[in-house]
mmCIF file of C-alpha atoms in Angstrom:
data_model
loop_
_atom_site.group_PDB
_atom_site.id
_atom_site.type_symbol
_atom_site.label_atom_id
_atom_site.label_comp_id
_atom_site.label_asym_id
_atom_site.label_seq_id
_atom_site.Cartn_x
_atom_site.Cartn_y
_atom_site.Cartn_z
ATOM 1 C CA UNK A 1 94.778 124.423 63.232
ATOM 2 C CA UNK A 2 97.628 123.325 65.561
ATOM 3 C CA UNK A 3 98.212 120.185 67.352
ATOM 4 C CA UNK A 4 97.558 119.504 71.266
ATOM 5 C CA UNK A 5 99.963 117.910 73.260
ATOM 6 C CA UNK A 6 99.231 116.708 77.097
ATOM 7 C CA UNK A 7 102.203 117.257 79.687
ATOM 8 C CA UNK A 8 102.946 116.163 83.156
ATOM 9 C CA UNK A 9 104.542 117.546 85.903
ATOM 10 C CA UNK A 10 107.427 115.888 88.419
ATOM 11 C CA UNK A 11 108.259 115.768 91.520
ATOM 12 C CA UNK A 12 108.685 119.853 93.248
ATOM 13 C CA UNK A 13 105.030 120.099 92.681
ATOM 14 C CA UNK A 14 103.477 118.273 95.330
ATOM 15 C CA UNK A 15 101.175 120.135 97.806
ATOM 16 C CA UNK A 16 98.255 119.251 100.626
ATOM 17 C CA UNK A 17 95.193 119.042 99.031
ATOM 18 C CA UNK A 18 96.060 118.363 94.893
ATOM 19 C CA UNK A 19 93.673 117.455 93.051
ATOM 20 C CA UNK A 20 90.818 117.699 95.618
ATOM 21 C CA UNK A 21 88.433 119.671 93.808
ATOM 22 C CA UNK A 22 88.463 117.353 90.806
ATOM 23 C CA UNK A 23 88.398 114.416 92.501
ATOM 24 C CA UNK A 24 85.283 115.819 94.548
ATOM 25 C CA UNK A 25 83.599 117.066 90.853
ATOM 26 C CA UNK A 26 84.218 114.098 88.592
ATOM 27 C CA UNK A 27 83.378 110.680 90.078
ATOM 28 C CA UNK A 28 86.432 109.189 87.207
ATOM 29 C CA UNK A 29 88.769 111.203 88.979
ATOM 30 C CA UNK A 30 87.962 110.108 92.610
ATOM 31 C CA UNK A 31 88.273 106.353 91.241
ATOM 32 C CA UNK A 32 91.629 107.279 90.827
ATOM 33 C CA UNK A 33 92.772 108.062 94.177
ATOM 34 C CA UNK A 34 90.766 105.055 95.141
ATOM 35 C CA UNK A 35 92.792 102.702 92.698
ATOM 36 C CA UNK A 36 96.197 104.122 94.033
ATOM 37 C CA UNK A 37 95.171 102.945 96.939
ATOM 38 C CA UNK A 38 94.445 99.411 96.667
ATOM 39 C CA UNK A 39 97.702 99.060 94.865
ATOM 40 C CA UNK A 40 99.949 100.596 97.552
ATOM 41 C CA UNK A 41 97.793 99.308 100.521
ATOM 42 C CA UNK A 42 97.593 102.809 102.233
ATOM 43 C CA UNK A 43 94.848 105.414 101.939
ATOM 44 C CA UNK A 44 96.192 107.726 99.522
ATOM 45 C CA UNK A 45 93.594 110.257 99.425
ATOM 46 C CA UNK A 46 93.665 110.830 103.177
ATOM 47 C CA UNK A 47 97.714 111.545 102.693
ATOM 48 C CA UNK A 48 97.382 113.849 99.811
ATOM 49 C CA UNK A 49 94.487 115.648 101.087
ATOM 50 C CA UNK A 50 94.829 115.519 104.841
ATOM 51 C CA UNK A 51 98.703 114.615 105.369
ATOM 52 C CA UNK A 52 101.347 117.106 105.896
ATOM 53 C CA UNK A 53 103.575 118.583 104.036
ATOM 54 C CA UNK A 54 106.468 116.630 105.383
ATOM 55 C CA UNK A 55 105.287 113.259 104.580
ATOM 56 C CA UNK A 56 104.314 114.385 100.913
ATOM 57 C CA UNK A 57 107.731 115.631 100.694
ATOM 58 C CA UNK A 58 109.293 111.883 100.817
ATOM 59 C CA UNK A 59 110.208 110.817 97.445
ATOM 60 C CA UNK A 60 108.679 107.864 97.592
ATOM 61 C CA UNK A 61 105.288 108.995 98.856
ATOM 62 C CA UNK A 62 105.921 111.932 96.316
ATOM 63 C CA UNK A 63 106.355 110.433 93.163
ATOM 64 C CA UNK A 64 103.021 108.012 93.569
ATOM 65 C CA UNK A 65 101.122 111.324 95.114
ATOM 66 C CA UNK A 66 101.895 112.845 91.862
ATOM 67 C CA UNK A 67 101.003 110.613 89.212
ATOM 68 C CA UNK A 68 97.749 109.970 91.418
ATOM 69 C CA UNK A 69 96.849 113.805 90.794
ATOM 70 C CA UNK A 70 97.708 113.971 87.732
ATOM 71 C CA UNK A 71 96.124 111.043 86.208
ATOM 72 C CA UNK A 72 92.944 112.191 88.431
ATOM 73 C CA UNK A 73 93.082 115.657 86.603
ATOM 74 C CA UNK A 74 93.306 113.624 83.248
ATOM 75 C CA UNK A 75 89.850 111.902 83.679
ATOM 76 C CA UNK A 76 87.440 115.094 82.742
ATOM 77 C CA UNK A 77 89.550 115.764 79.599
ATOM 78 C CA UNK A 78 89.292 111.562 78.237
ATOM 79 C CA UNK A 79 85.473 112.039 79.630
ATOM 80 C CA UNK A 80 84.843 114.736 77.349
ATOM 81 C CA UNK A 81 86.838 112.965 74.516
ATOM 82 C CA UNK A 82 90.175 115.450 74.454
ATOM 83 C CA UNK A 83 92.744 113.232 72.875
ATOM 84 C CA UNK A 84 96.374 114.907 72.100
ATOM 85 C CA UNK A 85 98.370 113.946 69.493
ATOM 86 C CA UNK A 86 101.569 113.945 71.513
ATOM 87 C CA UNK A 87 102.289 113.639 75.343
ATOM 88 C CA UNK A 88 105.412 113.814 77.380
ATOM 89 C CA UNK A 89 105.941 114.177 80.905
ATOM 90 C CA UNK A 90 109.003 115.793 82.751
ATOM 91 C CA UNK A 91 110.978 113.007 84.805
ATOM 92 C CA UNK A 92 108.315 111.137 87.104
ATOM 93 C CA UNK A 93 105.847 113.000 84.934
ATOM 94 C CA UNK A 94 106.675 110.628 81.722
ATOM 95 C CA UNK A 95 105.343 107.711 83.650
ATOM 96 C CA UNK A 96 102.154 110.160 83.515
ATOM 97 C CA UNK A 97 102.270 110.321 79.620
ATOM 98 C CA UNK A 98 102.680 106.259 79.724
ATOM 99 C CA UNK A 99 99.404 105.692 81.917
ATOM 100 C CA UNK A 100 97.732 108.266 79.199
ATOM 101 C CA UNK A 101 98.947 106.977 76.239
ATOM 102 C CA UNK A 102 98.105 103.442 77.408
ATOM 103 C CA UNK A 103 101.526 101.677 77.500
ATOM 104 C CA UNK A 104 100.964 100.483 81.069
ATOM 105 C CA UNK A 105 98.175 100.688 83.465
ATOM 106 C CA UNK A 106 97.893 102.925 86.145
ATOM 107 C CA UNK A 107 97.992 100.389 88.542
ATOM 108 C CA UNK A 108 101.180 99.328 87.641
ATOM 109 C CA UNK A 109 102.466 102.493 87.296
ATOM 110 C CA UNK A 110 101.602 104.049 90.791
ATOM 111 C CA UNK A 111 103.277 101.220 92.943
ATOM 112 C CA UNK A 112 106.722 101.343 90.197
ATOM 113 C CA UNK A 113 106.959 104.778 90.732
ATOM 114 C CA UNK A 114 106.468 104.448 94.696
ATOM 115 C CA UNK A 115 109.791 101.730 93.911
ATOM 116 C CA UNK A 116 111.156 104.354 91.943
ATOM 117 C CA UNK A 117 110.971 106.959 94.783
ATOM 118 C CA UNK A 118 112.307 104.872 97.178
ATOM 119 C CA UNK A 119 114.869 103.230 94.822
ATOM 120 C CA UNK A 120 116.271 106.797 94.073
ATOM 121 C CA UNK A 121 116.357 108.116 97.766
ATOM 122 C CA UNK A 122 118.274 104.937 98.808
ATOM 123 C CA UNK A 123 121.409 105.263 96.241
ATOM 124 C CA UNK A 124 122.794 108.038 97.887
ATOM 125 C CA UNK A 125 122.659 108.905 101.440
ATOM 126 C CA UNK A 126 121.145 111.883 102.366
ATOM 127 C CA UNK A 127 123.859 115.025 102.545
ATOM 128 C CA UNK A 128 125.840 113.080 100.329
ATOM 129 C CA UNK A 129 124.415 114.538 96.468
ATOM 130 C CA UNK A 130 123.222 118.225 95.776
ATOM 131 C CA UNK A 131 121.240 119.678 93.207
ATOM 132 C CA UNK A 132 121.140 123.524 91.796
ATOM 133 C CA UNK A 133 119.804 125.718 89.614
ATOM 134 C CA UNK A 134 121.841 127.830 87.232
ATOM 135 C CA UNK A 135 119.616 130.856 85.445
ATOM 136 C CA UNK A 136 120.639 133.345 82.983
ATOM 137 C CA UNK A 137 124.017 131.386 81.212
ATOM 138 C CA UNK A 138 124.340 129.447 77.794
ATOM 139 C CA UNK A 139 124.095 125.284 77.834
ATOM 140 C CA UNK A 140 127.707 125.212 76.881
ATOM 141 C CA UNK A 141 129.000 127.729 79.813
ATOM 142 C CA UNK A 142 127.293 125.181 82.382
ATOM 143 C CA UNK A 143 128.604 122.040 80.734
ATOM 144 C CA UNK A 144 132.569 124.084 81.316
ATOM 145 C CA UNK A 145 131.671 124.876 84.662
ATOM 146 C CA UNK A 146 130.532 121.508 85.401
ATOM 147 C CA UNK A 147 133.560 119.901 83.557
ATOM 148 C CA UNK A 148 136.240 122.589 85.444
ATOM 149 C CA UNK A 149 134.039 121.224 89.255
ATOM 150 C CA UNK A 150 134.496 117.474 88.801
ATOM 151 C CA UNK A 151 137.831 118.018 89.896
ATOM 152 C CA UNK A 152 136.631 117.540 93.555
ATOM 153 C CA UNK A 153 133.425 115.416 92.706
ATOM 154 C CA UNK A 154 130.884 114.156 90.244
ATOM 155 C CA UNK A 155 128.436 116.935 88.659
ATOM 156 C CA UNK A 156 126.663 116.692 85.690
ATOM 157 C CA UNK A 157 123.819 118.657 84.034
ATOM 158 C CA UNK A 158 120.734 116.811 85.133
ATOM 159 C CA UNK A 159 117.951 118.894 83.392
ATOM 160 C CA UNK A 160 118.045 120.990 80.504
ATOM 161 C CA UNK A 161 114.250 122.662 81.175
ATOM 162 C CA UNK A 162 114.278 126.045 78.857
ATOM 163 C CA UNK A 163 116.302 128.582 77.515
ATOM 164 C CA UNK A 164 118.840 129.881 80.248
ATOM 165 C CA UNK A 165 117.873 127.439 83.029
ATOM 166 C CA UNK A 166 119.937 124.325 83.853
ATOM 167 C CA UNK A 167 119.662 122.087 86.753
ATOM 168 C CA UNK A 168 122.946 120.262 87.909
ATOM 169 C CA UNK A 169 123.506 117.557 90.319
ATOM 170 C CA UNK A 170 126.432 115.587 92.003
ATOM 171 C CA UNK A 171 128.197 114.869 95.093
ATOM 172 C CA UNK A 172 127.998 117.946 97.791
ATOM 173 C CA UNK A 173 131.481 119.559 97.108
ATOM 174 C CA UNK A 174 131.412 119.587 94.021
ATOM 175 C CA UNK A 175 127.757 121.173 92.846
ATOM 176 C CA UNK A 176 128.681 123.764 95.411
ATOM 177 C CA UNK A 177 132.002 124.476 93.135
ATOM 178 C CA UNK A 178 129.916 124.311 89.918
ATOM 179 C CA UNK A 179 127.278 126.847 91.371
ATOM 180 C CA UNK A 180 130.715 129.114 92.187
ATOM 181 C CA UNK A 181 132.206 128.944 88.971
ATOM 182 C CA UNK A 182 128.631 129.618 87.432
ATOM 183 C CA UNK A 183 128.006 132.840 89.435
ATOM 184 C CA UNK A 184 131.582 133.978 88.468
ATOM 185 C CA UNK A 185 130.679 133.550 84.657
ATOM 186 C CA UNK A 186 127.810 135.928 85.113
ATOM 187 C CA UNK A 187 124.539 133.466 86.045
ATOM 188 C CA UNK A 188 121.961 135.778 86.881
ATOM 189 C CA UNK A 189 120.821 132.857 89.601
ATOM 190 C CA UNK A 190 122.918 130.207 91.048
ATOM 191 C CA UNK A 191 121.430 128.587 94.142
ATOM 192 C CA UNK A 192 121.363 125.252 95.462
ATOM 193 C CA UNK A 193 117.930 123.362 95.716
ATOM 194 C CA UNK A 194 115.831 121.956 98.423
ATOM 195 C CA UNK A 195 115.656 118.269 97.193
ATOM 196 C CA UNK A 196 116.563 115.057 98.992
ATOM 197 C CA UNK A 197 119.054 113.475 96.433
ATOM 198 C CA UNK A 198 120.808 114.275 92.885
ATOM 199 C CA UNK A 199 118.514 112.954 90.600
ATOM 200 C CA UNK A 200 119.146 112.255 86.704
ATOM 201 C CA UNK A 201 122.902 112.114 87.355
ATOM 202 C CA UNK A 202 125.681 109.090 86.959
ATOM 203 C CA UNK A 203 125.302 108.903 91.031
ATOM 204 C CA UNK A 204 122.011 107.191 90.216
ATOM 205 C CA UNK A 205 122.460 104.212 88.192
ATOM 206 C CA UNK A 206 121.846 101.700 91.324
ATOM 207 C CA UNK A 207 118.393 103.283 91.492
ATOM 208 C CA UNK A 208 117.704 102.290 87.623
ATOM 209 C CA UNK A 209 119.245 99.032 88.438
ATOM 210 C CA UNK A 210 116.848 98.261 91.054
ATOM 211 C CA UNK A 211 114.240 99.299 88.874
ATOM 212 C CA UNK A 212 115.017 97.252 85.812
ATOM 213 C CA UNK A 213 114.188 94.235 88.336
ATOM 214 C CA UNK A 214 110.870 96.163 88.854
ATOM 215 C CA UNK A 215 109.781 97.029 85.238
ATOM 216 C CA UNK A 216 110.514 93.346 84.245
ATOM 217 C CA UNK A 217 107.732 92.420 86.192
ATOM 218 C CA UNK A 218 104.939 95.294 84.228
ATOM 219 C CA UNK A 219 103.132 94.111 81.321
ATOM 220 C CA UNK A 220 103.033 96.676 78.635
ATOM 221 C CA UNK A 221 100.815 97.703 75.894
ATOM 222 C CA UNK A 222 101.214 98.958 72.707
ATOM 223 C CA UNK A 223 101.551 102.885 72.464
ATOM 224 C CA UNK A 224 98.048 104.390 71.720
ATOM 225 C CA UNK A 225 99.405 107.931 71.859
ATOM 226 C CA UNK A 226 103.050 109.402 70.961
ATOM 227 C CA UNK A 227 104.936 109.278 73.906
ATOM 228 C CA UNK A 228 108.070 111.799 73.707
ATOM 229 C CA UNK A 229 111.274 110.336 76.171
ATOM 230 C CA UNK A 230 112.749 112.505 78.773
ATOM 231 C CA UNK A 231 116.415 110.479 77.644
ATOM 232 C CA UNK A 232 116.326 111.261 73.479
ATOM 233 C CA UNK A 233 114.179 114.020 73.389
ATOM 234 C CA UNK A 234 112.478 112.002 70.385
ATOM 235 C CA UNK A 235 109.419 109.580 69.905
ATOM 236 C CA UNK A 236 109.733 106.192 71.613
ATOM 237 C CA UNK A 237 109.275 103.945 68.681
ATOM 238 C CA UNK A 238 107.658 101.300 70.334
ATOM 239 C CA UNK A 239 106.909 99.386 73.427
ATOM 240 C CA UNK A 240 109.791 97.152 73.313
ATOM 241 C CA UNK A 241 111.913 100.253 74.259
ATOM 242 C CA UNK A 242 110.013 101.900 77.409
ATOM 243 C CA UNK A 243 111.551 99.775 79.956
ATOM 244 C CA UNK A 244 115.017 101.024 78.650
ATOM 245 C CA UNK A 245 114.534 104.538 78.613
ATOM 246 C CA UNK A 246 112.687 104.293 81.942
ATOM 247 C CA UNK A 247 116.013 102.704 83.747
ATOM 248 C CA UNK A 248 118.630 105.032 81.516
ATOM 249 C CA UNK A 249 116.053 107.860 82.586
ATOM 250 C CA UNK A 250 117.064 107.952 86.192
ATOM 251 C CA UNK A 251 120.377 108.347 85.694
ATOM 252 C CA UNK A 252 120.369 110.946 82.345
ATOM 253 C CA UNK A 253 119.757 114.365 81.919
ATOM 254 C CA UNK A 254 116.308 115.174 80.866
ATOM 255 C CA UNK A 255 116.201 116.753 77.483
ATOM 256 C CA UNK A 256 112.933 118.570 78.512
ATOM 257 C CA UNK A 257 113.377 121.849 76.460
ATOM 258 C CA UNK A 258 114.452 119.576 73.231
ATOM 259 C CA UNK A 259 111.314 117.893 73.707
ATOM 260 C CA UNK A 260 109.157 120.535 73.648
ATOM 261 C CA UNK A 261 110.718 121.905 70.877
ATOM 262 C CA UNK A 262 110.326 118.781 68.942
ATOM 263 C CA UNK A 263 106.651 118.799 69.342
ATOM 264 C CA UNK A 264 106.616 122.282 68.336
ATOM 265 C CA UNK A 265 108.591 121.190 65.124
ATOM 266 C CA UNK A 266 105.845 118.599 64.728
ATOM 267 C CA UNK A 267 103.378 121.509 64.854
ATOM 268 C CA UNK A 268 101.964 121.073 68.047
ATOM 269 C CA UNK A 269 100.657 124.951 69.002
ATOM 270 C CA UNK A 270 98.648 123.929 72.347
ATOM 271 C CA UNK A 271 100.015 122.189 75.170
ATOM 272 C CA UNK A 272 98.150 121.241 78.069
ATOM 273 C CA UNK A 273 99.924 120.949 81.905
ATOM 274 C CA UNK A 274 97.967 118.551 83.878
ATOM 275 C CA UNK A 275 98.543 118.112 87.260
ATOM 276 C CA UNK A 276 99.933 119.892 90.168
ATOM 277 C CA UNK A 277 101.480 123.498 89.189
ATOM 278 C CA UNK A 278 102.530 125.306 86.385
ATOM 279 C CA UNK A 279 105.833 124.679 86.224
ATOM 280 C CA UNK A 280 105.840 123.118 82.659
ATOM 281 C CA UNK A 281 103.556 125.912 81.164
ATOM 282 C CA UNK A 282 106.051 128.409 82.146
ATOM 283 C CA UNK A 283 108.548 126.159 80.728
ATOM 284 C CA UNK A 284 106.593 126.585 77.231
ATOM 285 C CA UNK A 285 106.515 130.151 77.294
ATOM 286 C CA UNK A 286 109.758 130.495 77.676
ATOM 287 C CA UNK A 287 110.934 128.462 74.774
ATOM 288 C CA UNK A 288 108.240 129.926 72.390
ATOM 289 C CA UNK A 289 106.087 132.782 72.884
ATOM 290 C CA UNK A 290 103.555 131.583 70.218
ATOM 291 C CA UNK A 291 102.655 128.659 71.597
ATOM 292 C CA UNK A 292 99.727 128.426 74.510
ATOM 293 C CA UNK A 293 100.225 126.933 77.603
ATOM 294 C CA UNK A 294 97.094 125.858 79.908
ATOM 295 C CA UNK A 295 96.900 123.769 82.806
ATOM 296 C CA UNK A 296 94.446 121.650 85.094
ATOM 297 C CA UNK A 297 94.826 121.496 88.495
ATOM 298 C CA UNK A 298 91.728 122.269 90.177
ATOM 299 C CA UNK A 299 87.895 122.988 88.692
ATOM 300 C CA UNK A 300 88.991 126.568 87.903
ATOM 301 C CA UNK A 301 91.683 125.836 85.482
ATOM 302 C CA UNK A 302 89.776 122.657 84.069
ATOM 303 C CA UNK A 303 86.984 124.995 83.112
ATOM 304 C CA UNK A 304 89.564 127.714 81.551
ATOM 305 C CA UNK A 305 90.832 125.398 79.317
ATOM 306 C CA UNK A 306 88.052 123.269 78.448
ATOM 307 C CA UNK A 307 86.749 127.017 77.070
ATOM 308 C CA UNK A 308 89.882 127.631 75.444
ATOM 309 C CA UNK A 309 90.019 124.389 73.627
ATOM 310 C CA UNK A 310 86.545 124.475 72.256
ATOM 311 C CA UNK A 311 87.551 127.779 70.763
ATOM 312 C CA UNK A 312 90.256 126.445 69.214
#
C-alpha cells in the first residue's frame, strides 16, 4: 500500500464562502476561523463568508483567508485520525503544511502570513511587476526566453508547477517580451496573469527581508510530519532551517513539480488537496497518471475522500 501525502493550496484560490460548509459541520473547524480572528483582530469569518470578492482579492487579506480555510478543512481528517506521511504546500500553502506538521502554531502562522501578504504587495508598486503563464514548451525553452527578455527588465521563472506549465514574473516590459518570445517558440498558451505583484522572483527580496524581522519573533517546534520546501524541492531537515527557506521562499522559484515528484519517489501514491480548489490535484495528474488526487473543500469532497481512503 502507498503512502498519503497532505497538500495545500496558494493564493489564486480564494473565493466568497470557502470553507463554509465545514466550518458549519465540524465544530474543530469553526474554532478555526474563530482563532484567526483573535489573532488578526478582525472578524474573519464574516470576510470570507460574507465579504466580497474584491477585498478577498488583497494579498494580504488573501494569504491569511487561505490558510484559515485550509487549516479549517484539515480538522475532520486529524479528528478522524488521517495522518500523512509527507505534506507540502504550494507557496503560501507551505505555511499550511507547517501549521499541520506542527512546526508553528496556527496562531502564529495566520497573522505572519497576513505580514507576508502585505510585505509582498508593498515591494513593488502596483503596475510595476507582471506575472504569466507559459503552457505547452520545455523548462529549458522558457529559461532562453526569459534569459533573451532581461535585456529590457528582470524576469525569471517563478514557478515550475507540472510538465509544460511555467509561471514567470518580472518588471512589466519585460514579462510582456518573455510571453512574445514564448508564443514565437510554439507555447500552446502564453498569457499574462491577473495578480497584483511578481511573486517568487529577485524583485522580491525586500518582502523576505521584512519578513525575516517577522519570523524571528515565532517560536517553532520540532517537525512532527515531513515537511517538503517550495525552495529545494527536498525534506527540510529540521526546524533550525524553516525560517530560512521561508524568507529565500519569497523571492525563489517554487520547485512545485520536483516536489511532487520527490514524494512520488518516496512512494507516496495518494495525495490529498485540502483547501480551496483543485488546482494542486490537477497538478498531480499531470505529472503522473498513477497517482490519485482528492481534495476537501466543502462536505461533498470531505465525504468522497474519507470513502476513498478507507478503501485504500
Amino acid at each position: 500500500m502507498g503512502k498519503l501525502a497532505f497538500i495545500f493550496p496558494g493564493q489564486g484560490a480564494q473565493h466568497v464562502g470557502m470553507g463554509k460548509e465545514i466550518s458549519q459541520e465540524y465544530r474543530s473547524a469553526d474554532e478555526i476561523f474563530n482563532q484567526a480572528s483573535e489573532a488578526l483582530g478582525f472578524d474573519v469569518k464574516k470576510m470570507v463568508f460574507e465579504g466580497d470578492e474584491e477585498t478577498l482579492k488583497i494579498t494580504e487579506n488573501t494569504q491569511p483567508a487561505i490558510l484559515t480555510v485550509s487549516i479549517a478543512c484539515l480538522q475532520p481528517l486529524v479528528e478522524k485520525g488521517i495522518k500523512p506521511y509527507v505534506t507540502a504546500g504550494l507557496s503560501l500553502g507551505e505555511y499550511s503544511a507547517h501549521v499541520a506538521a506542527g512546526t508553528m502554531s496556527f496562531k502564529d502562522a495566520v497573522a505572519l502570513v497576513k505580514k507576508r501578504g502585505k510585505y509582498m504587495q508593498e515591494a513593488v508598486p502596483v503596475g510595476v511587476g507582471a506575472m504569466a503563464a507559459i503552457l505547452g514548451l520545455e523548462t529549458q525553452e522558457v529559461i532562453d526566453c526569459c534569459k533573451m527578455a532581461s535585456d529590457v527588465g528582470i524576469v525569471e521563472p517563478a514557478n515550475f508547477n507540472c510538465p509544460g506549465q511555467i509561471v514567470v514574473a518580472g518588471e512589466v516590459k519585460a514579462v510582456e517580451k518573455a510571453v512574445e518570445l514564448c508564443k514565437a517558440k510554439g507555447a500552446k498558451r502564453s498569457m499574462l496573469l491577473p495578480v497584483s505583484a511578481p511573486f517568487h522572483c529577485s524583485m522580491l527580496k525586500p518582502a523576505g527581508e521584512k519578513l525575516a524581522a517577522e519570523l524571528e519573533k515565532v517560536q517553532l517546534n520540532d517537525i512532527g510530519i515531513p515537511v517538503i520546501s517550495n525552495v529545494t524541492a527536498d525534506y527540510v531537515k529540521d526546524k533550525s532551517q524553516v525560517k530560512e527557506l521561508l524568507i529565500k521562499q519569497v523571492s525563489s522559484p517554487v520547485l512545485w513539480e520536483d516536489s511532487i515528484r520527490k514524494m512520488l519517489e518516496d512512494g507516496v501514491d495518494t495525495f490529498v488537496e485540502i483547501g480551496p480548489g483543485k488546482t494542486l490535484s490537477g497538478f498531480v495528474k499531470k505529472i503522473s497518471k498513477e497517482a490519485r488526487a482528492l481534495n476537501v473543500e466543502d462536505i461533498a469532497s470531505l465525504n468522497k475522500t474519507l470513502e476513498e481512503l478507507s478503501n485504500k
